[in-house]
Coordinates of C-alpha atoms in Angstrom, one line a residue:
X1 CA -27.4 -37.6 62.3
X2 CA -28.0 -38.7 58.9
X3 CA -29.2 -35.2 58.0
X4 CA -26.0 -34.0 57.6
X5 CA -25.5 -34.9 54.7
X6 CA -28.0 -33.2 53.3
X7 CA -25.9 -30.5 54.1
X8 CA -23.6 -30.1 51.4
X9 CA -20.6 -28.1 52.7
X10 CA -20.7 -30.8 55.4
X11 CA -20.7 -33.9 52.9
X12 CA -17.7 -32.4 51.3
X13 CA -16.1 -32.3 54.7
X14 CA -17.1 -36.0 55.2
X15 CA -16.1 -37.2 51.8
X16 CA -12.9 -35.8 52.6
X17 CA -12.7 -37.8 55.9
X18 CA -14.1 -41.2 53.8
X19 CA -11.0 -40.8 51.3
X20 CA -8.4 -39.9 53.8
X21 CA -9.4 -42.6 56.5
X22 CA -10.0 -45.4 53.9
X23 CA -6.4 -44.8 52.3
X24 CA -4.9 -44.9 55.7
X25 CA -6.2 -48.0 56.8
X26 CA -5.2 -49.4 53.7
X27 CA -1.7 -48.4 53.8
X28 CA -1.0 -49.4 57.6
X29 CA -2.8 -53.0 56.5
X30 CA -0.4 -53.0 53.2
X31 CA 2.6 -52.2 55.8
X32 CA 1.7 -54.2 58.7
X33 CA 2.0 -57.1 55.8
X34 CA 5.1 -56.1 53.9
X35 CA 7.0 -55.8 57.4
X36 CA 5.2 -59.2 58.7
X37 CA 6.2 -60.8 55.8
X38 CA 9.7 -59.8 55.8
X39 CA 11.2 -60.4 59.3
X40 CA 9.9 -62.9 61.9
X41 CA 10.4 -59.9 64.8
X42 CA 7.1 -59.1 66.2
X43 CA 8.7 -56.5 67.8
X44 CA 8.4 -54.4 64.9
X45 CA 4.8 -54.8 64.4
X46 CA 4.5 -52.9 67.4
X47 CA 6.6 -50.1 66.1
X48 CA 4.3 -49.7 63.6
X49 CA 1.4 -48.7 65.7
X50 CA 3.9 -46.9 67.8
X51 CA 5.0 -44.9 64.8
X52 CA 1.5 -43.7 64.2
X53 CA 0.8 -42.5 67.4
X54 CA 4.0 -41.0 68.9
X55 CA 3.7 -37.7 66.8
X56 CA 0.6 -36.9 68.0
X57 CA 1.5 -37.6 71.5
X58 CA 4.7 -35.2 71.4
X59 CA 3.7 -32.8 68.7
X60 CA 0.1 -32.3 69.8
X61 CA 0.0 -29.6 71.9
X62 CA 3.3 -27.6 69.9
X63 CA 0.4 -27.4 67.0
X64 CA -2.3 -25.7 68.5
X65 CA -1.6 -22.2 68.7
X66 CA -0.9 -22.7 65.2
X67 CA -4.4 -23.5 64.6
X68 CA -5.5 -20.7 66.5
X69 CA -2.9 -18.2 64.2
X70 CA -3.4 -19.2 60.6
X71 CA -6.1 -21.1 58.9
X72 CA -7.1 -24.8 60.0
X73 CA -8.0 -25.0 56.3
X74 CA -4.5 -24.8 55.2
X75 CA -3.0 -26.7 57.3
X76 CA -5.2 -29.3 56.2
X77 CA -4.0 -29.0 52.8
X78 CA -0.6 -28.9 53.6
X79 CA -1.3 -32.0 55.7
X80 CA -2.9 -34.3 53.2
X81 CA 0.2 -32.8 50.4
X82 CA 2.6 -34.2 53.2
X83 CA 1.5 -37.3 53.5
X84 CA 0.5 -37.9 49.9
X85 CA 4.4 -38.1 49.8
X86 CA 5.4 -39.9 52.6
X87 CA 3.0 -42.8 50.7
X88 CA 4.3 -42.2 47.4
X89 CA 8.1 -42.7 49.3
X90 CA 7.0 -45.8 50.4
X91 CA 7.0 -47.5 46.9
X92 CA 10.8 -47.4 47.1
X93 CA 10.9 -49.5 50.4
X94 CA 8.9 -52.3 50.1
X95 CA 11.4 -54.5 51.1
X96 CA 12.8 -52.2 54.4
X97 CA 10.6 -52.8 57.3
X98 CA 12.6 -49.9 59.1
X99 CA 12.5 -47.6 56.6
X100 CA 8.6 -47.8 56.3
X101 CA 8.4 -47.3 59.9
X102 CA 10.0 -44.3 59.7
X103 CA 8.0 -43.3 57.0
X104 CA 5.1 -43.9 58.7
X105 CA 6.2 -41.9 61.7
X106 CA 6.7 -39.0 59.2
X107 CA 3.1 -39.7 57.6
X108 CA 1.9 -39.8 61.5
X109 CA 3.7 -36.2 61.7
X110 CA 1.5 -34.9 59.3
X111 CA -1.9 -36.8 60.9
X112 CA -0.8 -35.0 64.2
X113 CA -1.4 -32.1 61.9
X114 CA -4.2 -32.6 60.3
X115 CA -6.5 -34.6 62.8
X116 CA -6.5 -31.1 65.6
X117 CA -7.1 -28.7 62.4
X118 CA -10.1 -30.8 61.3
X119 CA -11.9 -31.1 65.1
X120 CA -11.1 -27.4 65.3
X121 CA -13.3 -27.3 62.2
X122 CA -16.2 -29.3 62.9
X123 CA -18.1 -26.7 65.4
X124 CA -17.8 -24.1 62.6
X125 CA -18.8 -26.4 59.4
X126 CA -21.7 -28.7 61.9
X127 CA -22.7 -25.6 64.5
X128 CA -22.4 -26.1 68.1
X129 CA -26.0 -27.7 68.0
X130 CA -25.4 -30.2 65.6
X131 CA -21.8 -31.2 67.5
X132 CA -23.0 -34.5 69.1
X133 CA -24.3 -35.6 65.5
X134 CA -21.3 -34.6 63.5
X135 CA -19.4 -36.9 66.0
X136 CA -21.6 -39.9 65.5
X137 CA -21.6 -40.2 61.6
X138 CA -17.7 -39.5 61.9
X139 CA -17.5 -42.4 64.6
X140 CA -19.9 -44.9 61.7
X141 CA -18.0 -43.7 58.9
X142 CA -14.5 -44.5 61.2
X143 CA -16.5 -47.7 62.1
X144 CA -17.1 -48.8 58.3
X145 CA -13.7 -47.8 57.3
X146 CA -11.8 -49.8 59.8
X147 CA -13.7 -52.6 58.6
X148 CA -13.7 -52.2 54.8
X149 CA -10.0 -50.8 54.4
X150 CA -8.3 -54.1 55.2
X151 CA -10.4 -55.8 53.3
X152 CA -10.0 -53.7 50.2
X153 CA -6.2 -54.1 51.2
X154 CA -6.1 -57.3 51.3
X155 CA -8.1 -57.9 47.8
X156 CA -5.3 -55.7 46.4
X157 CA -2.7 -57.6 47.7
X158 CA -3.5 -60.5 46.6
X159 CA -3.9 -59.6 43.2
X160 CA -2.1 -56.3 42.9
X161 CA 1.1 -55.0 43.9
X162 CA 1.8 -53.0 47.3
X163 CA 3.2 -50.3 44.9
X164 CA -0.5 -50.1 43.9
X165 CA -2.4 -49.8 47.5
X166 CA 0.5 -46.7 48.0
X167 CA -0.6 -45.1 44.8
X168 CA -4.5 -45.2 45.9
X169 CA -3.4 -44.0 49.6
X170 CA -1.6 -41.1 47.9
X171 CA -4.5 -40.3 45.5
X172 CA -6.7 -40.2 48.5
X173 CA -5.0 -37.2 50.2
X174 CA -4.8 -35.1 47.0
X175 CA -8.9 -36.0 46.5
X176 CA -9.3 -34.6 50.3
X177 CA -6.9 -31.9 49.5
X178 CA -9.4 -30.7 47.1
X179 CA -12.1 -31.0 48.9
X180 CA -11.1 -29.4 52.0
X181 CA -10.2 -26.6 49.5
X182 CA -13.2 -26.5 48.5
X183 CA -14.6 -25.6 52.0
X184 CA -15.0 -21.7 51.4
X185 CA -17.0 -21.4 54.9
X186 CA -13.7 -22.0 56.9
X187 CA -12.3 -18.6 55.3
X188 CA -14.4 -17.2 57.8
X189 CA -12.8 -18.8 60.9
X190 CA -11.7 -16.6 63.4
X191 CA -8.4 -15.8 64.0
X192 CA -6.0 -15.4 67.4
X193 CA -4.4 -11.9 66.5
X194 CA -3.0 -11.1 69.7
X195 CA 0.8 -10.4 70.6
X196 CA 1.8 -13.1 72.7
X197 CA 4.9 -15.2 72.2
X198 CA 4.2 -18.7 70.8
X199 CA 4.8 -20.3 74.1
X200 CA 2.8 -17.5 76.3
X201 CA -0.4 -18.4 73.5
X202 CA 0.5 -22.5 74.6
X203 CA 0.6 -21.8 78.2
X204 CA -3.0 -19.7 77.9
X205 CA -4.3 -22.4 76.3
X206 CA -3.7 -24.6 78.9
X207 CA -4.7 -22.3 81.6
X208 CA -7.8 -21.7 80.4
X209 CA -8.6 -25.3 79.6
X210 CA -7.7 -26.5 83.3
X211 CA -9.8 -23.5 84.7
X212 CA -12.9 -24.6 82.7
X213 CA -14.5 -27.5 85.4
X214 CA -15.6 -29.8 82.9
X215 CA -12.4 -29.9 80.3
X216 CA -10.7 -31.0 84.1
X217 CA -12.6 -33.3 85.2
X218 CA -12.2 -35.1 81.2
X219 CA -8.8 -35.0 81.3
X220 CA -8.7 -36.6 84.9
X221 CA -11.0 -39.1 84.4
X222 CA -9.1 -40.4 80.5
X223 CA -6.5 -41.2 82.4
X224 CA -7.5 -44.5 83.3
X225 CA -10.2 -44.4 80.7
X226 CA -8.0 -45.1 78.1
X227 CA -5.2 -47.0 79.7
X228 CA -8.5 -49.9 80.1
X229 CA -9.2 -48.5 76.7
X230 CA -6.2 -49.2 75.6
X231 CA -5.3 -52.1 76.9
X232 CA -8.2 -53.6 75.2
X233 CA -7.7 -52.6 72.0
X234 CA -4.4 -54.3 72.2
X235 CA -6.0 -57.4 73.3
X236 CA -9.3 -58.5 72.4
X237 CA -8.5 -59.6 69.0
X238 CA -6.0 -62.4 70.5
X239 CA -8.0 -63.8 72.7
X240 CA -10.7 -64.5 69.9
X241 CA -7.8 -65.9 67.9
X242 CA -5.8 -68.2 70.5
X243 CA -8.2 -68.6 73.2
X244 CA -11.3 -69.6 71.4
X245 CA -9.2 -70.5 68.2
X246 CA -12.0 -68.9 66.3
X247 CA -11.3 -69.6 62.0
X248 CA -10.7 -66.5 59.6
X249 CA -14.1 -66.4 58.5
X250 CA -15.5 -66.7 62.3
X251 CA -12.9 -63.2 63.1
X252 CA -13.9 -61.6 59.8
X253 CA -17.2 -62.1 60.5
X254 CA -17.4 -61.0 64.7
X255 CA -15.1 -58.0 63.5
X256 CA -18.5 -57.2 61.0
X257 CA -20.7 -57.7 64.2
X258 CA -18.4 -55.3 66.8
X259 CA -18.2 -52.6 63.3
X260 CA -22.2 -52.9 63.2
X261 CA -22.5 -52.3 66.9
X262 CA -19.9 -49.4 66.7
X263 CA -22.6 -48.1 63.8
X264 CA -25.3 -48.8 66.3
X265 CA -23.7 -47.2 69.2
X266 CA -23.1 -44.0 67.3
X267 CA -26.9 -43.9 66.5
X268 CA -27.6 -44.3 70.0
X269 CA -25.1 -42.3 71.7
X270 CA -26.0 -38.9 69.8
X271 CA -29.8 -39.6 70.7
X272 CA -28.6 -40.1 74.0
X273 CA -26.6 -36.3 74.3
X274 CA -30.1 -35.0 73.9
X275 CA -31.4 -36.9 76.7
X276 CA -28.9 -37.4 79.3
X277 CA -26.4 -35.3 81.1
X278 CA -23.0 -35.6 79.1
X279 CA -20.7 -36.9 82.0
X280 CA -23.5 -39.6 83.2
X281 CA -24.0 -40.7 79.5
X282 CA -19.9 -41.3 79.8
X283 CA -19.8 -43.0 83.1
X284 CA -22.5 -45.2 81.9
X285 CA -20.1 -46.1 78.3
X286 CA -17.3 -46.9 80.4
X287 CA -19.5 -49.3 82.7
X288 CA -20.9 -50.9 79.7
X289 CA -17.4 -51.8 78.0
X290 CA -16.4 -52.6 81.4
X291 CA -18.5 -54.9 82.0
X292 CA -18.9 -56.6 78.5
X293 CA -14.7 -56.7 78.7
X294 CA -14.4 -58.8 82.0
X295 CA -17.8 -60.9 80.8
X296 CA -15.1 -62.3 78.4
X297 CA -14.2 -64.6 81.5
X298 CA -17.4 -66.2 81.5
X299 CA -17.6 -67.0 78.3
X300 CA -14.3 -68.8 78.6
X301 CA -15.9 -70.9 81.2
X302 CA -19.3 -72.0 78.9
X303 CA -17.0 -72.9 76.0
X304 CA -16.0 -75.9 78.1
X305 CA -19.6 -76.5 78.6
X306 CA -21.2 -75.4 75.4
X307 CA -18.7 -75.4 72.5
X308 CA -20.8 -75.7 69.6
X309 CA -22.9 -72.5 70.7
X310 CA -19.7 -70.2 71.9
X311 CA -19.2 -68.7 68.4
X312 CA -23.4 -67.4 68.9
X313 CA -22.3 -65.8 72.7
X314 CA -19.0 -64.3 71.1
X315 CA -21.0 -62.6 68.2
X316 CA -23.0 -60.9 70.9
X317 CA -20.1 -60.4 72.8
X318 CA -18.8 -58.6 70.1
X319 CA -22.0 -56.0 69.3
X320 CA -21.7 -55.4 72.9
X321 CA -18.5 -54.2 72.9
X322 CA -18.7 -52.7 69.7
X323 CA -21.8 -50.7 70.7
X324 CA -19.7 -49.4 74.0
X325 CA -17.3 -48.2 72.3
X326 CA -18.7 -45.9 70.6
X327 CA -20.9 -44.8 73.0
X328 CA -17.5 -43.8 75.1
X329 CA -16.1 -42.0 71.9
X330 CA -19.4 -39.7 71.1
X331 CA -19.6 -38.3 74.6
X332 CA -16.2 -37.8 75.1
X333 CA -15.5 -35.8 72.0
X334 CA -19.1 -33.8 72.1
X335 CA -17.9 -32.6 75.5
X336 CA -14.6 -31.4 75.1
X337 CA -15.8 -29.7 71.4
X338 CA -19.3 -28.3 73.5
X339 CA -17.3 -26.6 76.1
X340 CA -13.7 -25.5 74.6
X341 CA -13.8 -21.7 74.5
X342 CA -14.2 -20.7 71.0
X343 CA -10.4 -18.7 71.5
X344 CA -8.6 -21.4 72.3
X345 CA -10.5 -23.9 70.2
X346 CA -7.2 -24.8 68.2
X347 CA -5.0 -25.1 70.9
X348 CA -7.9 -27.1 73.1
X349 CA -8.1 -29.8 70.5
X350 CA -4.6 -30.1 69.7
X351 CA -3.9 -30.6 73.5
X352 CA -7.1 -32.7 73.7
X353 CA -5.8 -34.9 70.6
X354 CA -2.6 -35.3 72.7
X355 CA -3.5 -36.8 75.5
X356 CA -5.8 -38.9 74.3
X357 CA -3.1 -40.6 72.2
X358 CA -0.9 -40.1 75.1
X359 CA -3.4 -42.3 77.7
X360 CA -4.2 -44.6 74.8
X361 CA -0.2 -44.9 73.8
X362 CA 0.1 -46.3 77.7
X363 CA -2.5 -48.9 77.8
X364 CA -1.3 -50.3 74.6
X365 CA 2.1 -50.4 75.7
X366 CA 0.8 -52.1 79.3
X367 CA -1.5 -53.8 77.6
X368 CA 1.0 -55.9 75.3
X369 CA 3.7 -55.9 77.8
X370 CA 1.6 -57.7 80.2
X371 CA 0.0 -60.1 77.6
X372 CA 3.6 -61.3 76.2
X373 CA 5.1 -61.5 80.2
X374 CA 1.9 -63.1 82.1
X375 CA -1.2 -63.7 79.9
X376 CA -3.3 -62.2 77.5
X377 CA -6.5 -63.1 79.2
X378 CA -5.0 -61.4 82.1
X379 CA -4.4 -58.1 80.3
X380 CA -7.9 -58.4 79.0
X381 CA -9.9 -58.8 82.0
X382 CA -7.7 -56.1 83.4
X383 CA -8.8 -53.6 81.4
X384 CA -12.2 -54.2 81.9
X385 CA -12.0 -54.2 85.6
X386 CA -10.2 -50.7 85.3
X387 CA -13.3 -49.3 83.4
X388 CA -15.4 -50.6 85.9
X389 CA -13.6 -49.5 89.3
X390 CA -13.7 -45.9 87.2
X391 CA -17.1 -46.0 87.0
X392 CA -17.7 -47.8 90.4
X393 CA -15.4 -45.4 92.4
X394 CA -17.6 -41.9 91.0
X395 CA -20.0 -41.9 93.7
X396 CA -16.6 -41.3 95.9
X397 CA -16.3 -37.9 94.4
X398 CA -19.2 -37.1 93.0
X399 CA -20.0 -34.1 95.9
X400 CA -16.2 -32.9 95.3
X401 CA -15.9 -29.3 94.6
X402 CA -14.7 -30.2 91.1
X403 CA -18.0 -31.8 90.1
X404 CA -20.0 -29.4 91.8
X405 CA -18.2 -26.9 89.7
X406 CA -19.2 -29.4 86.6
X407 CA -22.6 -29.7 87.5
X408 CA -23.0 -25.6 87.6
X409 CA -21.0 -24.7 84.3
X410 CA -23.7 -27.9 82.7

């Protein structure tokens, strides 16, 4: 994995990724404070996060054939120029929650750009071989990033203006800019040149990725992959907060622990893509998570019992999950990169990009709905008993003509 970047059209592809990422997760932490420090409405919180996922949801699939027409290089470009000025806009509004919400919908507009352009890209910079690995170090780097953004935010914040944190996000896209320019080896990408109208070049895409077996059975079984997924996400940090009341430092540091076992899990899952069949390697990711989720419900039970040593079980807790996750994100974007045909490799990702956001859009919304209405505990533990009855239930239809198909095309 680490190899890569040795490779030095790759580590100006990743250094783009480093910049880009980092600014973003600094700007959403600088916004997610300016808006929670403004109004008492949680409710707009949520709009944030709703904000940076919708476009990609709605626009996703609109962008491929795009991809497949001009170069994924320049819309890159024209991507990162974008959103270098939604940032810069943001400087104005400091003090209008709704107005940085729709600028950060406009900055996810021109993510839901950039994010299919640049998987499109990664078989042609990484080579098909080397797919599995490119997607590890992207899922460490994403790993390190989520955890050191935020913090770098938060330095800023407290001794810095917003106005500041804005001006580094926007610098960050014109750095990537640049280096994505530099990137001479995506002149070369092949080209869709046929005739078709834009929708007839949509609607092929999507024929051909529901004819290819294994691009089905994905899409099938994300569905309530990432509504668990999801519903996680949108949970697990609350219940380390209000149900084990753990301090900032304690979060600060378990939120170290589950980056580390992200890292870790990266490591292992593209060792694993050489050794195990894709789909198992998935199905045993989404067990793992599963498991480690609903586990969370006997850890409750020995905090009555062993208080002093929960914050020990809760850091391992954490690597567990941590390492899971990533082991579900590897596979899942190796497979659907390994098996796209190279002709509708723009449109595949774009639609691929989609519905992930889609699936992940739902469980978040379920997720939150049923932790404000019931219990967040509840919404928890649901999610990890939906990743394990998927996992549980594949013996039900693992002789189906579907996976037979699956088995053949692997």
């Amino acid at each position: 994995m680490i190899e890569l970047l040795k490779d030095k059209t790759y580590l100006r592809y990743w250094l783009a990724v480093v910049v880009s990422f980092l600014g973003d997760a600094m700007t959403i932490t600088t916004v997610l404070f300016l808006i929670g420090t403004t109004v008492e409405n949680p409710l707009l919180i949520g709009f944030v996060f709703v904000a940076q996922l919708l476009p990609a949801v709605i626009l996703g699939p609109l962008i491929g054939p795009l991809i497949d027409k001009y170069s994924s290089r320049k819309m890159m470009i024209f991507s990162d120029v974008f959103r270098c000025f939604m940032v810069l806009s943001m400087i104005l509004f400091v003090d209008k929650p709704l107005v940085l919400i729709c600028l950060t919908l406009l900055q996810g507009i021109g993510t839901a750009f950039f994010e299919p352009a640049r998987m499109a890209s990664i078989p042609i910079i990484v080579g098909i071989n080397r797919i599995p690995s490119g997607i590890a170090l992207f899922q460490t780097t994403v790993a390190v990033i989520k955890l050191v953004g935020p913090v770098l935010a938060g330095l800023l914040l407290a001794f810095q203006s917003p106005s500041l944190v804005f001006i580094l996000d926007a610098s960050s896209y014109i750095i990537s800019a640049c280096l994505i320019f530099s990137l001479k080896i995506l002149k070369a990408q092949k080209k869709d040149h046929n005739t078709n109208s834009y929708f007839n070049s949509l609607w092929t895409g999507v024929r051909e990725m529901i004819k290819t077996p294994i691009l089905l059975f994905m899409i099938l079984l994300l569905f309530p992959v990432l509504i668990g997924y999801g519903m996680f996400l949108t949970n697990y940090k609350a219940v380390l907060l209000q149900y084990f009341q753990v301090s900032n430092i304690e979060f600060g540091i378990l939120e170290g622990i589950f980056a580390f076992g992200t890292v870790i899990g990266a490591i292992v899952g593209s060792y694993a893509m050489k050794k195990i069949v894709h789909y198992q390697l998935l199905y045993i990711a989404i067990g793992t998570l599963g498991l480690g989720v609903v586990s969370v419900y006997g850890i409750i039970k020995l905090d009555v019992m062993f208080s002093q040593s929960v914050f020990f079980i809760l850091g391992g807790w954490s690597f567990i999950t941590g390492l899971a996750n990533a082991l579900l994100m590897v596979p899942t974007s190796s497979i659907f990169l390994l098996h796209l045909p190279e002709a509708i490799r723009g449109r595949g990702t774009a639609i691929f990009y989609s519905i992930f956001n889609l699936f992940l859009l739902a469980g978040t919304l379920l997720g939150g709905f049923i932790a404000s209405s019931i219990n967040i505990l509840l919404a928890l533990i649901l999610s990890g008993g939906i990743l394990l009855i998927t996992t549980i239930s594949y013996p039900i239809y693992k002789n189906t003509s579907l996976m037979r198909k699956v088995k053949k095309q692997l």
